[in-house]
Coordinates of C-alpha atoms in Angstrom, one line a residue:
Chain A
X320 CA -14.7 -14.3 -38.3
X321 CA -13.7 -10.8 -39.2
X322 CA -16.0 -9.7 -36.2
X323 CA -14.2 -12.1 -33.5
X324 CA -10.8 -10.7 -35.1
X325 CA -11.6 -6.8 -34.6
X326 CA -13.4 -7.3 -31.7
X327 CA -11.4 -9.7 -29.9
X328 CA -8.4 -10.7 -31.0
X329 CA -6.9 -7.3 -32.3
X330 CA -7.6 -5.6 -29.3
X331 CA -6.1 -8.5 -26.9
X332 CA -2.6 -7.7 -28.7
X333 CA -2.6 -4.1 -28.4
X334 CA -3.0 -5.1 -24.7
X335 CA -0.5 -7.4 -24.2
X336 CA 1.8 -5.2 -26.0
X337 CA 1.0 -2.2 -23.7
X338 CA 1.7 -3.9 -20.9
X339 CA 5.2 -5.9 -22.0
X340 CA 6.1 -1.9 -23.0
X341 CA 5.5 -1.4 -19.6
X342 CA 7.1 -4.3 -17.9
X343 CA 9.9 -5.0 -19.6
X344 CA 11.5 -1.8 -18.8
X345 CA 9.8 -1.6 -15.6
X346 CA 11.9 -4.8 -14.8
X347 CA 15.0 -3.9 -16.3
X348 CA 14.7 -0.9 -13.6
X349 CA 14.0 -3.0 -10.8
X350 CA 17.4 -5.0 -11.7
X351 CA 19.6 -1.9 -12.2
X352 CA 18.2 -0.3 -9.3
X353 CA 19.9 -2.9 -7.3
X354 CA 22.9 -2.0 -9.1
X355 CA 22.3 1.9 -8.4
X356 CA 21.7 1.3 -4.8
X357 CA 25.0 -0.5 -4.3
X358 CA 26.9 1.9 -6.2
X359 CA 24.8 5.0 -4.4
X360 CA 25.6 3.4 -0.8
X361 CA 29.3 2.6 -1.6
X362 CA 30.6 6.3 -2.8
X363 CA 28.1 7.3 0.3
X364 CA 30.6 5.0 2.0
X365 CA 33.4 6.1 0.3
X366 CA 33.5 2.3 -1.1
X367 CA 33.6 1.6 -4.8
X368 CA 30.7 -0.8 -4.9
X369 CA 30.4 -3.6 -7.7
X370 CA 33.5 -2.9 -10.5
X371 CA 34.3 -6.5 -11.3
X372 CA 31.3 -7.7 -13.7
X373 CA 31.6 -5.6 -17.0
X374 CA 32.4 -2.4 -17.5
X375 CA 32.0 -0.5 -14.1
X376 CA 30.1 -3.6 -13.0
X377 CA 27.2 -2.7 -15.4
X378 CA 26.9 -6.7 -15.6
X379 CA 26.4 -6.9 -11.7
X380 CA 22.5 -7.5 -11.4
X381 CA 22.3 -9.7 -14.8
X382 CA 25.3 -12.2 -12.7
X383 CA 23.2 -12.0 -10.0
X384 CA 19.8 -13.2 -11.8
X385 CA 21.5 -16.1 -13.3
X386 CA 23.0 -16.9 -10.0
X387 CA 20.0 -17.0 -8.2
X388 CA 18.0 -19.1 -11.4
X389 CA 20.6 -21.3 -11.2
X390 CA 20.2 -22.3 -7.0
X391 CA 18.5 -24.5 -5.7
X392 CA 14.5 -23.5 -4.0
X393 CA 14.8 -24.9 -0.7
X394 CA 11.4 -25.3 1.0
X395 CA 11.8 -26.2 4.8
X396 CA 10.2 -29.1 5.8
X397 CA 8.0 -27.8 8.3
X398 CA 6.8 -24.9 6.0
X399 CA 3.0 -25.0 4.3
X400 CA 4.1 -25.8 0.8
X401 CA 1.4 -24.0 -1.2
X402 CA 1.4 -20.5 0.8
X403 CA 4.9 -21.0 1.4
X404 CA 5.1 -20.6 -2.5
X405 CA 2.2 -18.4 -3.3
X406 CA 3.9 -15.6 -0.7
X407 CA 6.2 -14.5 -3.1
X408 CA 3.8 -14.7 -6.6
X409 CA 2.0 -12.4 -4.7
X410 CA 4.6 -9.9 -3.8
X411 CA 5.6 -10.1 -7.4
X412 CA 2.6 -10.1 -9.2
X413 CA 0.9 -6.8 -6.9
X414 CA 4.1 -4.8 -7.6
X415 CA 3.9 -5.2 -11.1
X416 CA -0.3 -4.9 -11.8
X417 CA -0.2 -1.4 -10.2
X418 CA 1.3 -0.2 -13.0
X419 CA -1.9 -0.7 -15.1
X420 CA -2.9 3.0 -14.4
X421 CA -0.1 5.0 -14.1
X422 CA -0.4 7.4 -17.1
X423 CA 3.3 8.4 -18.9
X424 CA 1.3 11.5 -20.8
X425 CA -1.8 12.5 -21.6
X426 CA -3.4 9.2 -23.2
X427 CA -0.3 7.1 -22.8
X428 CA -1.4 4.4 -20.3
X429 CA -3.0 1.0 -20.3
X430 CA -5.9 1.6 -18.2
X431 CA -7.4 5.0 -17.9
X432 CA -10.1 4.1 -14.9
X433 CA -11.7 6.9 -13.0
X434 CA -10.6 5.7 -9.8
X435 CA -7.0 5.2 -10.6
X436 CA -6.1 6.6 -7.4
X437 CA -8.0 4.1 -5.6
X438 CA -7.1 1.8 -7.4
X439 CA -3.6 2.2 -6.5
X440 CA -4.2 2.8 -2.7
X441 CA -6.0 -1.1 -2.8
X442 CA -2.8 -2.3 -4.4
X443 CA -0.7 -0.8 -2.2
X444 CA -2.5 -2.1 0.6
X445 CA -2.6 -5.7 -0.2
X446 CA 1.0 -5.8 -0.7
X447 CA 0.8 -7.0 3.2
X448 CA -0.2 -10.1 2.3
X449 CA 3.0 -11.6 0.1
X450 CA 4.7 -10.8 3.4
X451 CA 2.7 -11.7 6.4
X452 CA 2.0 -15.2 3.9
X453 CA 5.6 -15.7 4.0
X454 CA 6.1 -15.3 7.4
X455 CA 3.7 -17.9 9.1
X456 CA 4.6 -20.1 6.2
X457 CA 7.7 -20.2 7.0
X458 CA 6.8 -22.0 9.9
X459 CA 10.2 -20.0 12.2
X460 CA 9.8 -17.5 14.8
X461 CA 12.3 -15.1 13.2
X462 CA 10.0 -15.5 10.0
X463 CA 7.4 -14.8 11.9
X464 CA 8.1 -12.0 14.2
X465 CA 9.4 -9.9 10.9
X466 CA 5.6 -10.3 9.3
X467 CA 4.2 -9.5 12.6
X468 CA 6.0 -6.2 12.5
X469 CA 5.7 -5.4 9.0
X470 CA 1.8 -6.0 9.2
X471 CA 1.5 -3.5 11.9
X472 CA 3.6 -1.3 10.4
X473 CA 2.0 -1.1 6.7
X474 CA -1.4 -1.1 8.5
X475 CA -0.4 2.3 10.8
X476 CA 1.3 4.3 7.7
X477 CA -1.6 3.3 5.7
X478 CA -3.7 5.7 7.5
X479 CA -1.8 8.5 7.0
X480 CA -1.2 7.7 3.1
X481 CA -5.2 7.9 2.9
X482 CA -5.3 11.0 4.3
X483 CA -2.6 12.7 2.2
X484 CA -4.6 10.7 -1.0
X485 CA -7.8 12.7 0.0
X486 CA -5.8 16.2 0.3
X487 CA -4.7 15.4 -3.1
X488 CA -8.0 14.6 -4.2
X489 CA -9.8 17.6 -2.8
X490 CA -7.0 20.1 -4.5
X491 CA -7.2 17.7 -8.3
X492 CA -11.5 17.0 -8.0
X493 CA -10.7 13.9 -9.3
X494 CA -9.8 10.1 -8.9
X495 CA -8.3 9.9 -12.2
X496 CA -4.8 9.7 -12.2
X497 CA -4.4 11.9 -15.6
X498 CA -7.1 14.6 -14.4
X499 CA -4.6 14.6 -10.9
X500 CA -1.9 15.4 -13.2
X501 CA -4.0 17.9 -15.6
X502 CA -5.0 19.6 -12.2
X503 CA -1.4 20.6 -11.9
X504 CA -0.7 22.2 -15.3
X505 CA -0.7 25.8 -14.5
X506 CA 2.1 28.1 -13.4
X507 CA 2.3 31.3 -10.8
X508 CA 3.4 34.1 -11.6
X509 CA 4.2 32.8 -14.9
X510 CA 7.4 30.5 -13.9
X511 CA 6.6 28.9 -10.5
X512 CA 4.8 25.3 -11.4
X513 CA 1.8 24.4 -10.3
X514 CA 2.5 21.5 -9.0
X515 CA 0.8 19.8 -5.6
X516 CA 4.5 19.5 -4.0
X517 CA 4.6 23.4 -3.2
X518 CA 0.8 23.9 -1.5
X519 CA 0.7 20.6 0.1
X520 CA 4.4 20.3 1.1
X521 CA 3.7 18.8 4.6
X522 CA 1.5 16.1 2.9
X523 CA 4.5 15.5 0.2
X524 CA 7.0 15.1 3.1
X525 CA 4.5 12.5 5.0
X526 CA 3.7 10.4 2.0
X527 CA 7.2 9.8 1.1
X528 CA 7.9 9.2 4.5
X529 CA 5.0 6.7 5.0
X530 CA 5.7 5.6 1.7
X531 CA 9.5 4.3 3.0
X532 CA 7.9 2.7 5.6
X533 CA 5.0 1.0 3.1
X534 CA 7.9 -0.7 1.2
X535 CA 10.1 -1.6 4.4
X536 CA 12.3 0.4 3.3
X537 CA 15.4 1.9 5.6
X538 CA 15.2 3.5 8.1
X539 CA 11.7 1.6 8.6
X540 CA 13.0 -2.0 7.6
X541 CA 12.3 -3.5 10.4
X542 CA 10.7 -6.3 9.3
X543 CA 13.9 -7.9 7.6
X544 CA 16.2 -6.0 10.5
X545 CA 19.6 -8.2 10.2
X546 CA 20.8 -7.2 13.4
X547 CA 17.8 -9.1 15.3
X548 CA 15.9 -11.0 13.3
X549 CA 18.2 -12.4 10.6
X550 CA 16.7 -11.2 7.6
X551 CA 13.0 -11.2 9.0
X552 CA 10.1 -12.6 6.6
X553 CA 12.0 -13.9 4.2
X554 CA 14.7 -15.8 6.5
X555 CA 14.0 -19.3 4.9
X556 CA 13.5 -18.4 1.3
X557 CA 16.1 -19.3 -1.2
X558 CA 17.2 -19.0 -5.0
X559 CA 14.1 -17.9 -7.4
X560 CA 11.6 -16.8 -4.3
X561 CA 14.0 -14.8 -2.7
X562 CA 14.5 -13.3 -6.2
X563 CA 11.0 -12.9 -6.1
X564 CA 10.5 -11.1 -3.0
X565 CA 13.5 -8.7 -3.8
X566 CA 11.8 -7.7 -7.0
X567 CA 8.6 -7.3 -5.4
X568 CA 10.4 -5.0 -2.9
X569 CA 12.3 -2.8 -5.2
X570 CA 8.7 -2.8 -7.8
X571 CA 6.6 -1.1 -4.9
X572 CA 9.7 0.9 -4.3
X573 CA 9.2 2.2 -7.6
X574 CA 5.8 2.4 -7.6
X575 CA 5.8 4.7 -4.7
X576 CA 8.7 7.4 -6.2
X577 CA 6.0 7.5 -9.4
X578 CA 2.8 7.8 -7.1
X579 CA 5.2 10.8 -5.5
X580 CA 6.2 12.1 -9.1
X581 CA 2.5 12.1 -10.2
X582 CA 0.7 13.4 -7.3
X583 CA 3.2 15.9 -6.2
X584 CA 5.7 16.6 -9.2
X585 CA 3.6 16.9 -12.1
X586 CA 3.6 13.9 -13.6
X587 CA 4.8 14.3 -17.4
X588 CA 4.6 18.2 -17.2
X589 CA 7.9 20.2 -17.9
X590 CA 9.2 22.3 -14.7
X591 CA 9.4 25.0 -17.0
X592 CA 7.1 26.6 -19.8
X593 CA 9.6 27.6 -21.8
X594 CA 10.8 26.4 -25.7
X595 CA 13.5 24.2 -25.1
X596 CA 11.9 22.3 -22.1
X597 CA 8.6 21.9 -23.5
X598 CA 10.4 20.6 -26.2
X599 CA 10.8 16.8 -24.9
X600 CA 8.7 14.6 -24.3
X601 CA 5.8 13.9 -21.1
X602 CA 7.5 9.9 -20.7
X603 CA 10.6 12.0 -20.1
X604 CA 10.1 14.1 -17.2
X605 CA 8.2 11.5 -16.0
X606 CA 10.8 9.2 -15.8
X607 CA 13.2 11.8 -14.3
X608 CA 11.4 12.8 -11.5
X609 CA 10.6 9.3 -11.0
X610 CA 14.7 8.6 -11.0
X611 CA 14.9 11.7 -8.9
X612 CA 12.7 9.9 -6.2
X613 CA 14.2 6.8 -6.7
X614 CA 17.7 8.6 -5.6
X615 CA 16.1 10.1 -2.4
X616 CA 15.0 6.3 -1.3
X617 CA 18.8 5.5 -1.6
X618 CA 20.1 8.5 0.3
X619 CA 17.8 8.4 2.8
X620 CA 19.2 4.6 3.5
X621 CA 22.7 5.8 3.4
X622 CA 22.2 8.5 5.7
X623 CA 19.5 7.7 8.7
X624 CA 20.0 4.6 11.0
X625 CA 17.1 2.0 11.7
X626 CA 14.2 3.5 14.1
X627 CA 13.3 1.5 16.9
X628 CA 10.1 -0.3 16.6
X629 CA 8.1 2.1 19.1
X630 CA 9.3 5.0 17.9
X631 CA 8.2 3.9 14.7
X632 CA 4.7 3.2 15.6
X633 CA 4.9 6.6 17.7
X634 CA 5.8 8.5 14.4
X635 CA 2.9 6.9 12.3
X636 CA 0.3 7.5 14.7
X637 CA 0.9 10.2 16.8
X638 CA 3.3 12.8 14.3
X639 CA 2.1 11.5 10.9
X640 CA -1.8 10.5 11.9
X641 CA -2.9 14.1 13.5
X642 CA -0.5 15.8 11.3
X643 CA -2.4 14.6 8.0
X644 CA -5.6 14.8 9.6
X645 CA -5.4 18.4 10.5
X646 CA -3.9 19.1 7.0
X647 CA -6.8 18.0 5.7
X648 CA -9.2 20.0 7.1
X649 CA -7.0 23.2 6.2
X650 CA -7.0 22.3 2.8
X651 CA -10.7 21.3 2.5
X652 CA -11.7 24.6 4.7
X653 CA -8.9 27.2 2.2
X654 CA -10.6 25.6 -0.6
X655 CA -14.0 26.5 0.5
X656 CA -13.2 29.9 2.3
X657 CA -11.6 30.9 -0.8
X658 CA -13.6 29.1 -3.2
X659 CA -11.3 27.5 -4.8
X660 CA -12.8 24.0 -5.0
X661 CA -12.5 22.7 -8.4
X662 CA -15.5 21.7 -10.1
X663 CA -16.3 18.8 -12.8
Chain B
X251 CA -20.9 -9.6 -25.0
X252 CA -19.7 -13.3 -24.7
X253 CA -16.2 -11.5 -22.6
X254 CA -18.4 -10.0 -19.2
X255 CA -20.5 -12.9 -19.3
X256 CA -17.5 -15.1 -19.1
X257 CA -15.8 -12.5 -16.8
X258 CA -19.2 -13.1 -14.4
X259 CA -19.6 -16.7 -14.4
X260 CA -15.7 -16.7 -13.7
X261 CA -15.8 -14.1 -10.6
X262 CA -18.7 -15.8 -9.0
X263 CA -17.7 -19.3 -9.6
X264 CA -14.8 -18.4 -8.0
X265 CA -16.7 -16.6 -5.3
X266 CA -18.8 -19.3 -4.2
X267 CA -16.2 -22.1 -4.2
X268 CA -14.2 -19.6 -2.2
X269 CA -16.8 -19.2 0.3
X270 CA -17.5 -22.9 0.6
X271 CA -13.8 -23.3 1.4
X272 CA -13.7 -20.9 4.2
X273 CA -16.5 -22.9 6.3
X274 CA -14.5 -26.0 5.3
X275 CA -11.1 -25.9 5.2
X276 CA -9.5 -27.2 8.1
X277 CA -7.1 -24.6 8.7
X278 CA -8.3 -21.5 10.2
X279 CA -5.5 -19.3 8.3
X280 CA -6.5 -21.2 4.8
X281 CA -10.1 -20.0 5.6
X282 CA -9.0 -16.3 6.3
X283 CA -7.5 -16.9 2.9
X284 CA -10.3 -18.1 1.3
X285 CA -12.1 -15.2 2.6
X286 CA -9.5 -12.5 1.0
X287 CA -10.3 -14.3 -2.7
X288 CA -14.1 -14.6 -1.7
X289 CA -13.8 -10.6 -1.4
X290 CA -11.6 -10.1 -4.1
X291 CA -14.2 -11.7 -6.5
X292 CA -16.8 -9.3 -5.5
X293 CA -14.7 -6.7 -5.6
X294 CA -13.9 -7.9 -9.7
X295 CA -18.3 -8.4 -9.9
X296 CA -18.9 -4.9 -8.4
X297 CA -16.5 -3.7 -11.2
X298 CA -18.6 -5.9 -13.7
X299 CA -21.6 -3.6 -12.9
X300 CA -20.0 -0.7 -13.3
X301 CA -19.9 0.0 -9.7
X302 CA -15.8 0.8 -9.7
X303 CA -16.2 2.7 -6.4
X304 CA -17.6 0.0 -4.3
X305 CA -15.2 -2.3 -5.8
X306 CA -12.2 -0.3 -4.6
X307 CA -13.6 0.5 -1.2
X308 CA -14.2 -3.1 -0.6
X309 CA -10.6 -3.7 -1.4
X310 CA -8.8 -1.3 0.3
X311 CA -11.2 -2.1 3.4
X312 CA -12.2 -5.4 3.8
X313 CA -8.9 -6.9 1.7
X314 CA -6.6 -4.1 2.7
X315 CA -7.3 -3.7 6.5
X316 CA -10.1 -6.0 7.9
X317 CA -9.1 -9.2 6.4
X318 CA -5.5 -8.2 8.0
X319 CA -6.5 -8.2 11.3
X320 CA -8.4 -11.3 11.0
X321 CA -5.2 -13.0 9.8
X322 CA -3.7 -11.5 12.3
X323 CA -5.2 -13.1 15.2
X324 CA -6.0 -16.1 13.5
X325 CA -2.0 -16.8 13.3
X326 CA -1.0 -15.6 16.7
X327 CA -3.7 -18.8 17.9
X328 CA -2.3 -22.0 18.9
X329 CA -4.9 -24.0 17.0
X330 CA -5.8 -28.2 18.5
X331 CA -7.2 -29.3 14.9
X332 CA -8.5 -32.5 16.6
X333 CA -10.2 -30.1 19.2
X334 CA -12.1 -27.5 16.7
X335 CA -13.7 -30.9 14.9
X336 CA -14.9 -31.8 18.4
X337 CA -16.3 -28.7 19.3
X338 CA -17.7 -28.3 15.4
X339 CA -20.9 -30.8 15.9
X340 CA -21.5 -28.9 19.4
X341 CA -22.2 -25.3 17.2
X342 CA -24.2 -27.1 15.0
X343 CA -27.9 -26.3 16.0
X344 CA -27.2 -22.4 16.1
X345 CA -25.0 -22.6 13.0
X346 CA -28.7 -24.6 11.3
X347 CA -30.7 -21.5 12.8
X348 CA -28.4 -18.9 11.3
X349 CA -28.5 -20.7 8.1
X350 CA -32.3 -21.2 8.5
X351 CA -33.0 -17.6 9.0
X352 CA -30.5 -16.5 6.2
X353 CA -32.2 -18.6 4.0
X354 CA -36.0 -17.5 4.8
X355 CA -34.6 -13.5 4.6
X356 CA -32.8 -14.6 0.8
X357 CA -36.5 -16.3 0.0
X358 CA -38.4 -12.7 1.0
X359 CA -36.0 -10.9 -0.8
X360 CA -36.3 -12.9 -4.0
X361 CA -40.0 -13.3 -3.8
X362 CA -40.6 -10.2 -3.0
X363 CA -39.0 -9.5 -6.7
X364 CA -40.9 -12.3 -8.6
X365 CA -44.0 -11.4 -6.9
X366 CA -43.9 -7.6 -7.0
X367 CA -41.3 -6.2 -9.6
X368 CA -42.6 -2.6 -9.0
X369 CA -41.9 -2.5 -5.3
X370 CA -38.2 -2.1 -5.2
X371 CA -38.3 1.0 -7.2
X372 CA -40.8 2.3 -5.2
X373 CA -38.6 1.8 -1.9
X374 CA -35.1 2.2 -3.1
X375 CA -34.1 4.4 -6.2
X376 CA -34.5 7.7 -4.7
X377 CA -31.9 9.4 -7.4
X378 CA -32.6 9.2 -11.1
X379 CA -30.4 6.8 -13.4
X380 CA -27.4 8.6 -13.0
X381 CA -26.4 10.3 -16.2
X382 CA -23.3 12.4 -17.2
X383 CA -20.9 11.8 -14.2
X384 CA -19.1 9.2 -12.3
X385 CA -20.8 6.6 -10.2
X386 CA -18.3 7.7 -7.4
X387 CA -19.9 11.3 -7.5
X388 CA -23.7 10.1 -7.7
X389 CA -22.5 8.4 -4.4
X390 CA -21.0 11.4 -2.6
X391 CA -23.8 13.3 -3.7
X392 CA -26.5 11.0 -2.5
X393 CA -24.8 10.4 0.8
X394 CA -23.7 13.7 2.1
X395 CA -26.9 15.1 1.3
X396 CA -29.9 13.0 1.4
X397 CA -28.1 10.8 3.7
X398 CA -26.1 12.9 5.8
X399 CA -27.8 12.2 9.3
X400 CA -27.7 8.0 8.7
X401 CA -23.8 8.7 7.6
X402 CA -23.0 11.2 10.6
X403 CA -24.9 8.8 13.0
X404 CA -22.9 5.4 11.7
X405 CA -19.7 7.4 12.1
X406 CA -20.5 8.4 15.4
X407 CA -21.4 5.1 16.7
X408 CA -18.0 3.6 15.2
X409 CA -16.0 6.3 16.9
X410 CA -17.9 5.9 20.6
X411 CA -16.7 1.8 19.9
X412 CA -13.9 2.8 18.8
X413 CA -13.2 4.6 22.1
X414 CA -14.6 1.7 23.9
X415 CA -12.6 -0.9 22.9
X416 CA -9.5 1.7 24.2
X417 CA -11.2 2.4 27.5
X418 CA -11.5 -0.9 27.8
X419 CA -8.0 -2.3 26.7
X420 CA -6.2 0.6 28.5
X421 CA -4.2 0.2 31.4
X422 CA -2.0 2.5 33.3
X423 CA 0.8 0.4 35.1
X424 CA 3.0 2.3 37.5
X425 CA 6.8 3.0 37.4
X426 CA 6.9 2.3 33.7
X427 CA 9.6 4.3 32.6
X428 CA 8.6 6.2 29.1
X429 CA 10.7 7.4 26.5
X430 CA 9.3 11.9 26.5
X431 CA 11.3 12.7 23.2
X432 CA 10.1 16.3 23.8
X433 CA 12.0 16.1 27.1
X434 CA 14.7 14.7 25.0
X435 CA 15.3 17.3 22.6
X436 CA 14.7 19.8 24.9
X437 CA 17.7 18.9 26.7
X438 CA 20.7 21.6 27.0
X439 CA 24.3 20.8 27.1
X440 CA 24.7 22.6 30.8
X441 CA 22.1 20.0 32.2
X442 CA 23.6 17.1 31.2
X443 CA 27.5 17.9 31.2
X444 CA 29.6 19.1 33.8
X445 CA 33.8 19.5 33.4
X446 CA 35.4 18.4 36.5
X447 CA 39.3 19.1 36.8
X448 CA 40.7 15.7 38.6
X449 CA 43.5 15.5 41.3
X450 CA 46.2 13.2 40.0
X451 CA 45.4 10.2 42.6
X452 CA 41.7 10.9 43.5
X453 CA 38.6 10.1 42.1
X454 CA 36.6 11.6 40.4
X455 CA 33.9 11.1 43.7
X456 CA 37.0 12.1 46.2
X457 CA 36.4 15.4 44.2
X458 CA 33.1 15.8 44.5
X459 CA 32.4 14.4 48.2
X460 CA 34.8 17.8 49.0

């Protein structure tokens, strides 16, 4: 008894503890980030954004959740049920399991797997599927024509986010999320951090690039475009699966800003080696940079208008694709000229 | 060790009925389905063995990229159920023969083990047990050295189909007009704007036919 207790039961708390640390904040982000992209977009707009629930409209996205709990799921009658259903589990569920492996400091994270990076990549990449599901569920062309696009789409900046992975991977030696991180903890000259963002600043610029048009996010959202397709896959969803897909969006959203924090900004390391900034904690650099991210995704909406769906595709594969590619082969030929290739 | 063997007989239950349902279900976009879980569970019994590497590959290409195309086309068809049950009795001979040649190949295989044990690591195994570093390093190892020319030549051969199914799809049509954004940006305000000063009463083409 004492044996199934330490080995099994003891150890399936701690888990399920790790992980509701994890989510629970993780989704009281996704709801206020709602609430800090309409307030980001209305002073971009000179527009005061949601003031009415609360104090400042703190309340906004809480009024909003009970709202949407509270309508009624219509399923269209022409729709396959179970898919039609299942489209927006998966959104949900694939935002929220990648967070298994990101690592908040050194030790601090659920899952510390040697192909973390991988690991995240496959995630990222089968985040297609809650969407292209939804859209031939749906059983309606504008439905459809929105996954069409944002299939194509995810597939083409894919490419170029594998590309700037293995960049990353030849300067860190690693797969492991933590050892990516511990590759950056150095500083030139004393002051200047070592962190992938400054040698690989091309690659940083494509990947959060390719990662806004990953997440369909402006000014790549063309698979929900309003202005011609209504609101693209997820025209005929309602009430808690609408909710479901908007968490799911606004989850890879930030999943992306930490994949940028950790393989570009140093993870949990502080910008600067000095008393008072070494002073607080890994989670909380971390978390800023991740917020600082975050805030570029909203700017970046507020300022650019939508790209048109060829020049899209012309961006991913003939800017993005070469660009990354012949990156690559700098990095992996400095690294060798120089001999600097990190060894394990 | 009760938890991977319950983890095993989960994945590959799962598997199997998975792969049952993609030759069976009705629906051509239910079977691509089926066929993304049938993956998925070998991607969860590859990390059973240890062998995370493979696991993740088979995700992020086969789940993440393959199995997208397939779903792909498969939803762009306009299916005729009542016409793929017709035609499904006419496929049946060669579908027996594939299954009949599978089959015998699965029975070598196996025998070949029961029979022999010692022959397998006598072909295969040409690294020792790995020891002391990650499975995904054993395999870059192995295969950019030892393996190098069979690696080079498979990537060759994808890239000249690669450029085949483009030479074969590609088709220039004439007086399509193309969007150059190089021309674009290269564009200088003197080209494109001219200030005119207009007689009260005439047009702007009176002015310019003088």
């Amino acid at each position: 008894m004492a044996e199934f207790w330490h080995g099994y039961v003891w150890p399936t708390i701690i888990v399920v503890a790790e992980i509701l640390c994890v989510l629970v904040p993780l989704l009281l982000t996704i709801a206020y980030y709602t609430y800090a992209e309409r307030k980001v977009l209305a002073f971009a707009q000179l527009r005061k954004g949601p003031n009415v629930v609360g104090p400042f409209g703190l309340l906004q996205p809480i009024a909003d959740a009970i709202k949407m709990l509270w309508k009624e799921t219509i399923i269209p009658s022409g729709a396959n049920r179970v898919i039609f259903i299942a489209a927006p589990i998966v959104t949900v569920a694939l935002a929220l399991v990648a967070w298994a492996v990101i690592p908040f400091d050194q030790g601090m994270v659920i899952s510390n797997i040697n192909v973390g990076i991988l690991y995240l990549f496959a995630i990222s990449s089968l985040s297609v599927y809650g969407t292209i599901m939804a859209g031939w569920a749906s059983n309606s062309r504008y439905a459809f024509l929105g996954a069409l696009r944002s299939a194509a789409q995810m597939v083409s900046y894919e490419v170029s986010i594998g590309f700037v992975l293995v960049t990353v991977l030849l300067c860190a030696g690693s797969l492991n999320l933590t050892d990516i991180v511990m590759a950056q903890d150095h500083y030139w000259l004393g002051f200047i951090p070592g962190w992938f963002v400054i040698p690989l600043l091309p690659m940083a610029v494509v990947f959060f690039v390719s990662g806004l048009a990953e997440t369909n996010r402006a000014p790549f959202d063309l698979a929900e475009g309003e202005s011609e397709l209504v609101a693209g896959f997820h025209v005929e969803y309602s009430a808690m699966t609408w909710l479901l897909f908007f968490m799911g969006e606004y989850g890879n959203m930030i999943l992306v800003c930490a994949m940028t924090s950790i393989l570009f900004l140093g993870g949990w390391l502080s910008p600067i080696p000095l008393e008072p900034f070494t002073w607080i904690p890994g989670p909380i650099w971390l978390i800023a940079k991740i917020l600082f991210v975050m805030f570029l995704f909203l700017w970046v909406r507020a300022t650019f208008p939508r790209f048109r769906y060829d020049q899209l595709m012309r961006l991913g594969w003939k800017v993005f694709l070469p660009l990354s590619l012949f990156w690559l082969v700098l990095t992996a030929g400095v690294l060798t000229a120089m001999g600097w290739v990190p060894s394990h | 060790m009760i938890l991977p063997a319950i983890m095993f007989y989960l994945f590959s239950a799962v598997a199997i009925a998975s792969g049952v349902m993609v030759v069976s279900a009705r629906n051509p976009v239910h079977s691509v389905l089926f066929l993304i879980l049938a993956f998925f569970n070998a991607a969860g019994l590859f990390v059973l063995m240890g062998a995370e590497f493979l696991a993740m590959i088979l995700v992020i290409v086969y789940v993440g990229a393959v199995a997208v195309l397939f779903l792909f086309v498969v939803m762009m068809l306009d299916i005729d159920f009542a016409q793929l049950r017709t035609g499904a009795m006419k496929y049946l001979p060669v579908g027996l023969v594939v299954g009949l040649i599978l089959l015998a190949e699965l029975v070598l295989v196996f025998g070949s083990w029961a029979i022999a044990p010692q022959v397998a690591s006598v072909v295969a195994a040409p690294l020792p047990a790995a020891s002391g570093f990650s499975n995904t390093r054993a395999l870059g190892d192995l295969l950019y050295t030892r393996y190098f020319f069979a690696f080079q030549v498979a990537g060759m051969i994808l890239l000249v189909a690669m450029i085949g199914a483009i030479v074969l799809t590609l088709r220039h049509r004439a007086g399509v007009r193309r969007q150059v954004i190089a021309e674009q940006l290269a564009r200088q305000r003197a080209e494109t704007i001219a200030v005119v000063k207009v007689r009260v009463g005439a047009g702007i083409d009176a002015e310019a036919a003088e």
